[in-house]
CSV table of C-alpha atoms and ligand atoms in Angstrom, one decimal:
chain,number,residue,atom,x,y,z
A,1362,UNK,CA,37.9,15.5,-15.2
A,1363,UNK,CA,34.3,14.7,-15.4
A,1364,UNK,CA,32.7,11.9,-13.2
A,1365,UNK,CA,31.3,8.8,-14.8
A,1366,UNK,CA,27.8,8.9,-14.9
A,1367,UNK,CA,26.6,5.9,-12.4
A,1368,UNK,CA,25.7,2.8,-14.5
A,1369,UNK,CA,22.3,1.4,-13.8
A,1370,UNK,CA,22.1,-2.0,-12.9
A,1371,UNK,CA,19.6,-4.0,-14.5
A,1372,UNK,CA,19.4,-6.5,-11.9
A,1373,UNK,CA,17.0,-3.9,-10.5
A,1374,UNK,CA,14.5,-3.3,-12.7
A,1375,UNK,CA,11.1,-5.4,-13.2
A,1376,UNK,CA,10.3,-5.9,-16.3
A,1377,UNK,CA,8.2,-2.3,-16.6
A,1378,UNK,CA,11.2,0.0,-15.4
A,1379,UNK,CA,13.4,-2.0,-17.7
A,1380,UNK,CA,11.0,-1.5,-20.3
A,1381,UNK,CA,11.1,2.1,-19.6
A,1382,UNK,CA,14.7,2.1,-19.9
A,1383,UNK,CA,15.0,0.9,-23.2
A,1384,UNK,CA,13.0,3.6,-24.2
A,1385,UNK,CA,14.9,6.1,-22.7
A,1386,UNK,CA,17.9,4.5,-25.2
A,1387,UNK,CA,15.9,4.7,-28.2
A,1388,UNK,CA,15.2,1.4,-28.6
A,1389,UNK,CA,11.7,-0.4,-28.2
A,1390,UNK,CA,10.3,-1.6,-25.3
A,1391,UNK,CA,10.2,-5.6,-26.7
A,1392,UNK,CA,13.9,-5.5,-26.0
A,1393,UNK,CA,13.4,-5.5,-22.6
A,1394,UNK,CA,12.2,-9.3,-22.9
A,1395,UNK,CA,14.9,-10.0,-25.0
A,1396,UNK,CA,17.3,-8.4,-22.3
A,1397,UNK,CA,15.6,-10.1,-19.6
A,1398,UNK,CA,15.7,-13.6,-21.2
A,1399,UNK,CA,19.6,-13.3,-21.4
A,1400,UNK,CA,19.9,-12.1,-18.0
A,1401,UNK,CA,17.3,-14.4,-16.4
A,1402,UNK,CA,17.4,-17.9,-19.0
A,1403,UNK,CA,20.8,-17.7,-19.5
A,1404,UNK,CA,22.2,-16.4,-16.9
A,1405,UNK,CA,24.7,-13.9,-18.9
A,1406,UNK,CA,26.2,-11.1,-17.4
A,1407,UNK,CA,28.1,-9.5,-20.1
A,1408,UNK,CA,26.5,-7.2,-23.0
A,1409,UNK,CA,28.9,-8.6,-25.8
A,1410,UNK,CA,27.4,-12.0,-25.1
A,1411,UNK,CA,24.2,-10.8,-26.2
A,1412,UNK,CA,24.1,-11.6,-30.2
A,1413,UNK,CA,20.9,-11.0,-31.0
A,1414,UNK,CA,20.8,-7.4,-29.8
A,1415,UNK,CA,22.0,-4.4,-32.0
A,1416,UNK,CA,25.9,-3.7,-32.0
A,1417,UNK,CA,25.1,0.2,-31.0
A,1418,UNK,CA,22.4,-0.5,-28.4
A,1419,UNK,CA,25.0,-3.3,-26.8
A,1420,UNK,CA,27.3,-0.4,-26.6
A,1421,UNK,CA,24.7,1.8,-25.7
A,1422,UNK,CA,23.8,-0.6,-22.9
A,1423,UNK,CA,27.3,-1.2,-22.0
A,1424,UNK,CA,28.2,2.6,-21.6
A,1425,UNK,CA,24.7,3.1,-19.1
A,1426,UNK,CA,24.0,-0.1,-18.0
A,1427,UNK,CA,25.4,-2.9,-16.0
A,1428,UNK,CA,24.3,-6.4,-14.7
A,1429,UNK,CA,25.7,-6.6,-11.3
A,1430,UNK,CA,25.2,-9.0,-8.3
A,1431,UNK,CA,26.9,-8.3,-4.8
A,1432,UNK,CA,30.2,-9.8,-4.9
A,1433,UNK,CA,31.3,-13.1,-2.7
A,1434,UNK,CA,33.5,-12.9,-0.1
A,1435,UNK,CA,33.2,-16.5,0.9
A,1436,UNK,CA,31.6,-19.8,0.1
A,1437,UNK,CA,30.8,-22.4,3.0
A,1438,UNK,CA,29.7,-26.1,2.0
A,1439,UNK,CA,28.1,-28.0,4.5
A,1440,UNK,CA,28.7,-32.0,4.6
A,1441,UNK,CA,24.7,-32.4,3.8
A,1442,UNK,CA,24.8,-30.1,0.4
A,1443,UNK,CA,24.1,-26.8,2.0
A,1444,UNK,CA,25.8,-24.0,1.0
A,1445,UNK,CA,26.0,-20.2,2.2
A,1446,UNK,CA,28.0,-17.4,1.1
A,1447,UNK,CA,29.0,-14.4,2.5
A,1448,UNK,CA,28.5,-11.9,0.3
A,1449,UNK,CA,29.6,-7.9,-0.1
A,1450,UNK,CA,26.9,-5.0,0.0
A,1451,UNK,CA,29.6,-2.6,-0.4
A,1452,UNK,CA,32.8,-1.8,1.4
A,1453,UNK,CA,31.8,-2.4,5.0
A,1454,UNK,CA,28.8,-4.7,5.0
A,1455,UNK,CA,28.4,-8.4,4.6
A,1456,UNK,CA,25.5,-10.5,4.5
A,1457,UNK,CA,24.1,-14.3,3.9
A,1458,UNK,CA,22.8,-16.3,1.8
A,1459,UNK,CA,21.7,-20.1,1.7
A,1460,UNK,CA,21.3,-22.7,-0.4
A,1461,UNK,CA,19.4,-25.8,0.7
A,1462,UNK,CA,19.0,-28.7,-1.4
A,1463,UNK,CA,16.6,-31.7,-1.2
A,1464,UNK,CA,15.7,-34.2,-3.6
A,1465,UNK,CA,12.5,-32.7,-4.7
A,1466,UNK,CA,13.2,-28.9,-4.3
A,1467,UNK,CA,16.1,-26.5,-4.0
A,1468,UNK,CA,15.7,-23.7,-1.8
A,1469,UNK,CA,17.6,-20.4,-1.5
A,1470,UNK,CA,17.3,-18.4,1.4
A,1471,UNK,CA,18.3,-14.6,0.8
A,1472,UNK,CA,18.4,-11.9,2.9
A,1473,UNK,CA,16.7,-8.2,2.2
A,1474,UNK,CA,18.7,-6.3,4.8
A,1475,UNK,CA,22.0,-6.1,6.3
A,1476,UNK,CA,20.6,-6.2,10.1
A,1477,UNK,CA,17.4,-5.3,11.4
A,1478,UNK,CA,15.9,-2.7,13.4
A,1479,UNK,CA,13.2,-5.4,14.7
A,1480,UNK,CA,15.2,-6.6,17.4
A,1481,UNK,CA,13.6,-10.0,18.4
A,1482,UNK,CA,15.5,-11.3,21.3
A,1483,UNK,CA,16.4,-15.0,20.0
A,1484,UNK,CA,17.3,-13.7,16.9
A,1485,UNK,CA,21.2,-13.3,16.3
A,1486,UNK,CA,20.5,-10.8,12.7
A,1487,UNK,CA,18.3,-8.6,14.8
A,1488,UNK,CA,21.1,-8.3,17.9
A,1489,UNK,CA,23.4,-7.3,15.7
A,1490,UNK,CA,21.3,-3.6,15.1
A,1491,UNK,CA,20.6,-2.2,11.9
A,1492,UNK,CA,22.8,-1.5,8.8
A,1493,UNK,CA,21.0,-0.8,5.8
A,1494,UNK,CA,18.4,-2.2,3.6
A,1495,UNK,CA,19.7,-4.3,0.4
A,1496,UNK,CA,18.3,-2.7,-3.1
A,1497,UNK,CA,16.2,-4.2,-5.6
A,1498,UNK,CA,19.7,-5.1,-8.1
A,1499,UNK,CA,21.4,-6.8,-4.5
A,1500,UNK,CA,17.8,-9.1,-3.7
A,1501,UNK,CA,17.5,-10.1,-7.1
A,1502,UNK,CA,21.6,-10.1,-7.7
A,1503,UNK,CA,21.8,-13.1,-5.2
A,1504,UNK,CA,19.2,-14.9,-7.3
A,1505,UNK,CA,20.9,-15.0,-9.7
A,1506,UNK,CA,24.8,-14.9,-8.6
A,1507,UNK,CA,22.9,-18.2,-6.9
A,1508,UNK,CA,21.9,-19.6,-10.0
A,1509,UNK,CA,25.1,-19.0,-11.9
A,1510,UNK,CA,27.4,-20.1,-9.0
A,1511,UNK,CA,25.2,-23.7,-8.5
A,1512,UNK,CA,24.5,-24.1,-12.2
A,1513,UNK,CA,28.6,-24.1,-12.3
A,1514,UNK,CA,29.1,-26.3,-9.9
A,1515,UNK,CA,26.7,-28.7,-11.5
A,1516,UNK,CA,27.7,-28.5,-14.6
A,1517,UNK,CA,31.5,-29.7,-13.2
A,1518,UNK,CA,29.9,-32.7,-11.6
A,1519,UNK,CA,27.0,-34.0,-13.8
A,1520,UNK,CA,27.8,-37.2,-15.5
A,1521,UNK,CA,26.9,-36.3,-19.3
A,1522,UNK,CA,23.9,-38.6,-19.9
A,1523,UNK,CA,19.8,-38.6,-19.5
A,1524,UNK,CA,19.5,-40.3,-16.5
A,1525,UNK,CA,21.1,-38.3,-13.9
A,1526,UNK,CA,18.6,-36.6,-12.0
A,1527,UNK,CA,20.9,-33.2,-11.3
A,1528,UNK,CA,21.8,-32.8,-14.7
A,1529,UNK,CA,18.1,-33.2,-15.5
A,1530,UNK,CA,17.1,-30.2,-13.0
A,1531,UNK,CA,20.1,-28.4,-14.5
A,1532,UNK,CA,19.0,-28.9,-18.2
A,1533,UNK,CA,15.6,-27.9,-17.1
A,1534,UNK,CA,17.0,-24.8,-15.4
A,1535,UNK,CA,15.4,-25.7,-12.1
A,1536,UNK,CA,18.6,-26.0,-9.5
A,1537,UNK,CA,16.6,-23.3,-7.5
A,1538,UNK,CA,12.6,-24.4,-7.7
A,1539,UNK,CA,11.7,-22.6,-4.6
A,1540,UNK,CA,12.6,-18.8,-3.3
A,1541,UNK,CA,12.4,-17.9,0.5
A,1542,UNK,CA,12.9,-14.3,2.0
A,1543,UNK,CA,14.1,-15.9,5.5
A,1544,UNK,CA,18.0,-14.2,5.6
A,1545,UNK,CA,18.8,-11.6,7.3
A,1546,UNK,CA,16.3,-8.8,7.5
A,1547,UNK,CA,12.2,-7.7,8.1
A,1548,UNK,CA,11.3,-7.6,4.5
A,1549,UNK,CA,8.2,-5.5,4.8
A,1550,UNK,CA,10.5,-3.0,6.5
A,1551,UNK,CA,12.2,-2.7,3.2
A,1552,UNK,CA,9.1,-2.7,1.0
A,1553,UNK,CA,10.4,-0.2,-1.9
A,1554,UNK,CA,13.4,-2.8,-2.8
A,1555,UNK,CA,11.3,-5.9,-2.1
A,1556,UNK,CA,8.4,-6.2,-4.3
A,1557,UNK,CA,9.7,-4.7,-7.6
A,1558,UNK,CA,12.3,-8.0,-7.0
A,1559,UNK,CA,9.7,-10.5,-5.9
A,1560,UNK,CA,8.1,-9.1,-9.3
A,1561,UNK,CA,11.4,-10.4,-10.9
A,1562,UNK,CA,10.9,-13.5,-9.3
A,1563,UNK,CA,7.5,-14.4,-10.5
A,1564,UNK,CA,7.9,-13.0,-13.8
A,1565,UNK,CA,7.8,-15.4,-17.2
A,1566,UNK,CA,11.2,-13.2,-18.6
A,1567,UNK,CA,12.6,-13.3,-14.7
A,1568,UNK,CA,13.0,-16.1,-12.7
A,1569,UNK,CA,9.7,-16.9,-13.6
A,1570,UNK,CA,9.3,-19.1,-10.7
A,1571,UNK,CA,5.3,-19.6,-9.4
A,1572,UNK,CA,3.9,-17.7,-6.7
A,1573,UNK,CA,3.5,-20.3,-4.3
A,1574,UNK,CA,7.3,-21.0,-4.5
A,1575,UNK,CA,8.1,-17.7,-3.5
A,1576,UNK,CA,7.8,-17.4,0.5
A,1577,UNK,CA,8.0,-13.8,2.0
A,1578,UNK,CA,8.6,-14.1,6.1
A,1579,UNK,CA,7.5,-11.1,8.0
A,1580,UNK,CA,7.5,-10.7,12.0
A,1581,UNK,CA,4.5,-8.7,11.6
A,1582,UNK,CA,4.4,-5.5,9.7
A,1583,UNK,CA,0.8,-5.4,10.1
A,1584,UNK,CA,0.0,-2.4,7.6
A,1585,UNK,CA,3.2,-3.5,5.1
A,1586,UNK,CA,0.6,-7.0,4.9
A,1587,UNK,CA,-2.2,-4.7,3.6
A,1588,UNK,CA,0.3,-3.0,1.0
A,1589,UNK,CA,1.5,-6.4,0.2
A,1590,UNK,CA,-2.1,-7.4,-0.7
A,1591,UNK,CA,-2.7,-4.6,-3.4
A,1592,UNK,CA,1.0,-5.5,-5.0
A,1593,UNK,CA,1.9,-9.1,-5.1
A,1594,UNK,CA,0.6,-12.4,-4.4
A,1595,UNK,CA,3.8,-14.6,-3.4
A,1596,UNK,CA,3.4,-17.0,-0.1
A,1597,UNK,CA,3.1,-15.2,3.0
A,1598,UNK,CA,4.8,-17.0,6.3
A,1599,UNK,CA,4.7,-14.8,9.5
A,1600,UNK,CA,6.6,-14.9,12.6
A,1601,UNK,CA,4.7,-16.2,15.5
A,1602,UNK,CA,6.3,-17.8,17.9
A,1603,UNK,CA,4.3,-17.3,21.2
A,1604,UNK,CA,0.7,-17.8,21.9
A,1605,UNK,CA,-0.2,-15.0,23.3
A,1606,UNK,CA,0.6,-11.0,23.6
A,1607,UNK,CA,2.5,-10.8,26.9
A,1608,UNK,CA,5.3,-13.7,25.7
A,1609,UNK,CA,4.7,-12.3,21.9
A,1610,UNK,CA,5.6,-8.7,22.9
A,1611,UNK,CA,9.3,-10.1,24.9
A,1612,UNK,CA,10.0,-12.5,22.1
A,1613,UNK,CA,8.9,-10.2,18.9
A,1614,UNK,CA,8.4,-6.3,20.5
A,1615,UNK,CA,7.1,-5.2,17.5
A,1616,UNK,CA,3.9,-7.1,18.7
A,1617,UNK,CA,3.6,-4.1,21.1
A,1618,UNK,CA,2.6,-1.8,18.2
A,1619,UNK,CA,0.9,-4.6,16.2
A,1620,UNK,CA,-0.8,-7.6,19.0
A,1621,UNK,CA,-1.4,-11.1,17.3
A,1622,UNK,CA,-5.6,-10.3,16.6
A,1623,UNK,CA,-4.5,-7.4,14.6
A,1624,UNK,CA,-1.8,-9.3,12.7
A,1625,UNK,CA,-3.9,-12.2,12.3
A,1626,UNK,CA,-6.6,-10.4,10.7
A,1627,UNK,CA,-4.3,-8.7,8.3
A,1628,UNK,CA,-3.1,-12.4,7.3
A,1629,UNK,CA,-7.0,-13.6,6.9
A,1630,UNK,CA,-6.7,-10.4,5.1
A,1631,UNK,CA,-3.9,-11.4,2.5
A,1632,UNK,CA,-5.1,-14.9,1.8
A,1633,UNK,CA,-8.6,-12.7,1.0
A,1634,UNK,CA,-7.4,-11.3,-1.6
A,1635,UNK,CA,-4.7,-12.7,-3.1
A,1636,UNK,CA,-6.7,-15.9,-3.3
A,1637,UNK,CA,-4.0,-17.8,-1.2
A,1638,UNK,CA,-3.9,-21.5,0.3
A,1639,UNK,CA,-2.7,-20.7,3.5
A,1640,UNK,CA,-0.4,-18.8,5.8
A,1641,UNK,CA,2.3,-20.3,7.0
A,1642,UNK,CA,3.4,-19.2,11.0
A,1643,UNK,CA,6.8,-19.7,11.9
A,1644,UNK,CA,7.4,-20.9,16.2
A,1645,UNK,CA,11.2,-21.1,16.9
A,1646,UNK,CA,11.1,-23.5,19.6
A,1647,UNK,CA,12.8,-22.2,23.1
A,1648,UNK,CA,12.9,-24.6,25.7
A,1649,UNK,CA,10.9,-23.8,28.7
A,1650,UNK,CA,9.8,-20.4,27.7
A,1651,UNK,CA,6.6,-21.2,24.4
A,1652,UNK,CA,7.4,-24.9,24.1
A,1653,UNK,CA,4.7,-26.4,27.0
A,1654,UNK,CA,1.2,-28.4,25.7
A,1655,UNK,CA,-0.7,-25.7,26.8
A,1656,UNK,CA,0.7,-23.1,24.6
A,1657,UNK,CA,0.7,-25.8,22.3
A,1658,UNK,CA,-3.4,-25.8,22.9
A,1659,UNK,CA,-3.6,-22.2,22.9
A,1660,UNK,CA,-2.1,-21.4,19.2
A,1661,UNK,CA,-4.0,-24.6,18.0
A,1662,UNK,CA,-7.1,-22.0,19.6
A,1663,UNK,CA,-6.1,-19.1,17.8
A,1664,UNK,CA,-5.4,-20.8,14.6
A,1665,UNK,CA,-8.0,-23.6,13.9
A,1666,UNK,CA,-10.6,-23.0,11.4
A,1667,UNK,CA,-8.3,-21.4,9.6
A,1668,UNK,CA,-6.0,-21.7,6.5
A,1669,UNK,CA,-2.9,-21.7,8.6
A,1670,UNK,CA,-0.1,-23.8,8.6
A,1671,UNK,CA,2.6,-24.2,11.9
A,1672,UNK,CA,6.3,-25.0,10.5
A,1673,UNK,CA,7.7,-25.2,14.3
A,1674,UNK,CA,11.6,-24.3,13.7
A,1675,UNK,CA,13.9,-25.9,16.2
A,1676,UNK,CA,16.1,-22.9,18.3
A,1677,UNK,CA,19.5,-22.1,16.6
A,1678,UNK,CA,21.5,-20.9,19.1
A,1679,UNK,CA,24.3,-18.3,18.9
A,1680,UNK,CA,27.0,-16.7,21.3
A,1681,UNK,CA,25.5,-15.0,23.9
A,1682,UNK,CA,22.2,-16.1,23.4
A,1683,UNK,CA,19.6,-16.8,27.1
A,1684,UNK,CA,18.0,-18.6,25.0
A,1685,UNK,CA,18.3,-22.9,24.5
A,1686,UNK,CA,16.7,-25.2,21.6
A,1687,UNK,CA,13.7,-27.5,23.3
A,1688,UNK,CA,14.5,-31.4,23.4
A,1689,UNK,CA,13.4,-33.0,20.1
A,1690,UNK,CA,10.6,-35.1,22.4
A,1691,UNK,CA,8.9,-31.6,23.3
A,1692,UNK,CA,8.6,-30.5,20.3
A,1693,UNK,CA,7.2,-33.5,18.6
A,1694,UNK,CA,4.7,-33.0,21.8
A,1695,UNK,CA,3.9,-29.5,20.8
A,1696,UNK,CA,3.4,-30.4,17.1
A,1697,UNK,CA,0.9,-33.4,18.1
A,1698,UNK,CA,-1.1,-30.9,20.1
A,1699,UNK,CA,-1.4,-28.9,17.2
A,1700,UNK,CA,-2.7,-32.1,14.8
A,1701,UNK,CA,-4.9,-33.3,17.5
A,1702,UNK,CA,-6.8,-30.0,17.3
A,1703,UNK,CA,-6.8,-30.3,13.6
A,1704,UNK,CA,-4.1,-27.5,13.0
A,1705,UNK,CA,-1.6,-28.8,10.4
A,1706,UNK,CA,2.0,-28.6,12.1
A,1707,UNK,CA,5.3,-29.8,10.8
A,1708,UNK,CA,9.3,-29.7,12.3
A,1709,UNK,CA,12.1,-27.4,10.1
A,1710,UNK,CA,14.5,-29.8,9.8
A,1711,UNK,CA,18.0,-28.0,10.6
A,1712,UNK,CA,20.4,-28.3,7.8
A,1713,UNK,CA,23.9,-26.5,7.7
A,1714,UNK,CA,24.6,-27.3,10.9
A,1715,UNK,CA,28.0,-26.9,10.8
A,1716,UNK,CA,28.7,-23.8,8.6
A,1717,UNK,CA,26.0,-22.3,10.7
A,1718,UNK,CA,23.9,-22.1,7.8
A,1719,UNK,CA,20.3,-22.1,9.3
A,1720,UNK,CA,17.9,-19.8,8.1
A,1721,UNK,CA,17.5,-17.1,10.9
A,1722,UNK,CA,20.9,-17.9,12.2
A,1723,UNK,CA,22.6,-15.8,9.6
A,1724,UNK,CA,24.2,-13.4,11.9
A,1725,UNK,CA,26.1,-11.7,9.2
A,1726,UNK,CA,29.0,-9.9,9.7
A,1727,UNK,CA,30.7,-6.4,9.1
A,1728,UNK,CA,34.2,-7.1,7.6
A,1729,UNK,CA,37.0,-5.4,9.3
A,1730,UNK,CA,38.8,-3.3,6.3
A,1731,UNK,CA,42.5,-3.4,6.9
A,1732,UNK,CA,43.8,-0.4,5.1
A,1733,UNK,CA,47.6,-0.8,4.6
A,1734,UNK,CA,48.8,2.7,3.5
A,1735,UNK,CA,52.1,4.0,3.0
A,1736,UNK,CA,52.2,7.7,3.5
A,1737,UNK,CA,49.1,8.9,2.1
A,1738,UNK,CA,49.0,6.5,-0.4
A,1739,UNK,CA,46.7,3.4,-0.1
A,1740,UNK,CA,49.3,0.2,-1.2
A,1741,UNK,CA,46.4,-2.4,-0.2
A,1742,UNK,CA,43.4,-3.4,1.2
A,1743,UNK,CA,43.1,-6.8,3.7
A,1744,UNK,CA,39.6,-8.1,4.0
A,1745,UNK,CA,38.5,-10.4,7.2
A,1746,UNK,CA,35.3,-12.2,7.2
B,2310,SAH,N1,12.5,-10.8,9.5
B,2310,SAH,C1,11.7,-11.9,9.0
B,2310,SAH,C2,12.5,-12.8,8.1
B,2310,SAH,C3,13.8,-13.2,8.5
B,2310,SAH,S1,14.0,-14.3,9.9
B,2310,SAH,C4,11.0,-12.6,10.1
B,2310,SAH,O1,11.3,-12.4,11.3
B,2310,SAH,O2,10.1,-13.4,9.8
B,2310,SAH,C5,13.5,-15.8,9.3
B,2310,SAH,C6,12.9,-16.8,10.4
B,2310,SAH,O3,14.0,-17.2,11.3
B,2310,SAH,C7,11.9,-16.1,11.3
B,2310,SAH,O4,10.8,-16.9,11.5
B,2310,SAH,C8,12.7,-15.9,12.6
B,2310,SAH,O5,11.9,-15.7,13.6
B,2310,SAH,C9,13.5,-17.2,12.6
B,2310,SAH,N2,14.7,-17.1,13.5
B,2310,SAH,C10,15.4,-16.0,13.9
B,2310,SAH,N3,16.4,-16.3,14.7
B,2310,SAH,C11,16.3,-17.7,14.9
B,2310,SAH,C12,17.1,-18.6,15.6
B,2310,SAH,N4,18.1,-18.2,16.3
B,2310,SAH,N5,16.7,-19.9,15.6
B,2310,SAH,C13,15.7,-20.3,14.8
B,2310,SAH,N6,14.9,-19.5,14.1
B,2310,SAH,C14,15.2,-18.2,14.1
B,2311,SF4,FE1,14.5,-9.0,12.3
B,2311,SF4,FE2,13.2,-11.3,11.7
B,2311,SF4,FE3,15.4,-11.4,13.3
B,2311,SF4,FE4,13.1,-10.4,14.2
B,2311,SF4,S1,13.5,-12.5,13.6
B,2311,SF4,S2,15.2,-9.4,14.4
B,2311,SF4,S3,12.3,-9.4,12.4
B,2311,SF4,S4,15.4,-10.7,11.1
């Protein structure tokens, strides 16, 4: 018996290798728009719902390709309109997602690994160690599996009619406006997978969502930030979260091999030449270890004059954590340090609070496969999440 050739997922392919592909079928490269407006505009995942495309290149298609997002295992609904799922790299490995409504924007938060090697020390993804990175068709695949999944829910609760503002945003195709890459993961640490889907993202035939609604988080790759530069120009927000190197290198260690002057230059660096408003720097707020007004005067020091933005995230804390969230007073403190010395500052409001849907706070989890066999043979397979 001869094995079936693996089917290519076209959830992984910017518009350039799918154009290639079609190619390599015979057929010319314009279908690859066509393709991609089905996929991306309409959201369909089947090749027989294509109509406009050839009868043998559908078959074609069907026999090589495949349009496949990761699969859910479960979906969590937080009282305030969050949502998260738990969703299935392959057998073993789960990871998060999160959707975070508000009534100018829609957010998802998607992950580019399952773990991290990073290993930040308030950060339940990176105790949880390293599984593998996610590929292009699994970044992109919860983009869309996103979109289908709220566009469905939608759909069963807008009131038919003009006036509805949801049903607008669905009509206009805009339940997600804004893309962040704050799930589980170090994005930059996964480069290959990740920009060939942030091109997806900002493509006209993709998502075709603007660059500046397209966020990229990174703890601090300082070299990945140059490569970013030369290949895409989405929104660049960076990990921060302490003042200076000695607290920087306990809180973030890869600040041992890249120190805050080195990783701020790169960021100058990025805005440079991708013509950028402003960086945006991430501070998780933890209570009596960066939270005091004079390390609220030292970042304003290393950050004023420059396009930089503070989005001060207050602590999600997890089991086993050292760590605890600083008062709500002490932060507003640290954030009106930061305007008085002219550095823009805002406070994350936490949503999801109780699915344990913030972003950072996705701590994933490996499923425990049951396998029920009898004798050699496998009768079934129980899945935990
Ligand atoms: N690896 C990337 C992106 C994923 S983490 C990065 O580190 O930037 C997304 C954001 O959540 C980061 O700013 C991260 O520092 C923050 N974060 C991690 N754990 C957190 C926690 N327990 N509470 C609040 N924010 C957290
Ligand atoms: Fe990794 Fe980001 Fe968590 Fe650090 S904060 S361990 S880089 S996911």
């Amino acid at each position: 018996m001869s094995a079936t050739p693996q089917r290519t997922n076209l959830l992984g392919l910017p518009r350039a290798g799918l154009e290639a592909f079609v190619e390599r079928l015979g057929s010319k490269p314009f279908r690859a728009k066509q393709l991609m407006a089905w996929i991306y505009k309409r959201g369909v995942g089947s090749f027989d719902e294509m109509t406009d495309l050839a009868k043998d290149f559908r078959a074609k298609l069907g026999e090589l390709a495949e349009i496949r997002a990761p699969e859910i295992v479960s979906v969590h609904r937080s009282t305030d309109g969050t949502v998260k799922w738990l969703l299935r790299a392959d057998a073993s490995q789960a990871f998060e997602m999160v959707y975070i409504p508000e009534t100018d924007r829609g957010t998802l938060c998607i992950s580019s690994q399952v773990g991290c090697v990073l290993d930040c020390s308030f950060c339940s993804t990176g105790q949880q160690g390293f599984n593998r990175n996610l590929t292009a068709a699994e970044i992109v695949g919860q983009v869309w599996l996103a979109a289908r999944e709220l566009e469905r829910d939608a759909q069963a609760r807008a009131p038919v009619g003009p006036r509805d503002d949801e049903a607008k945003s669905l009509r206009e195709g805009r339940i997600i406006t804004n893309v962040v890459l704050m799930g589980m993961g170090e994005p930059l640490a996964n480069f290959r997978n990740v920009v060939p889907a942030l091109s997806v993202f900002l493509d006209d035939f993709g998502f075709d969502l603007s660059r500046r609604r397209v966020t990229l988080s990174t703890s601090g790759l300082v070299p990945q930030i140059y490569k970013l530069a030369e290949a895409t120009n989405v929104a660049l927000a960076v990990s921060l979260h302490a003042p200076d190197d000695e607290l920087r290198n306990e809180l973030v260690p890869i600040n041992r091999k890249h120190p805050i002057a080195e990783l701020l230059q790169a960021c100058w660096h990025y805005l440079d030449e991708q013509n950028g408003r402003s960086v945006t720097f991430e501070y998780v707020m933890l209570e009596g270890v960066n939270d005091s007004p004079a390390q609220a005067r030292a970042l304003a020091r290393l950050l004023k004059g420059h396009p930089a933005k503070v989005n001060l995230i207050p602590f999600n804390p997890f089991p086993g954590t050292r760590y605890r969230r600083s008062p709500t007073a002490i932060i507003q403190r640290f954030r009106d340090e930061l305007l008085q010395r002219g550095v823009l500052a805002t406070i994350r409001r936490t949503r999801g609070d109780d699915i344990d849907a913030a972003c950072g706070q996705l701590a994933g989890r490996v499923i425990d496969r049951v396998t029920v066999r009898l004798g050699n043979k496998v009768i079934g397979v129980a899945v935990q999440a």
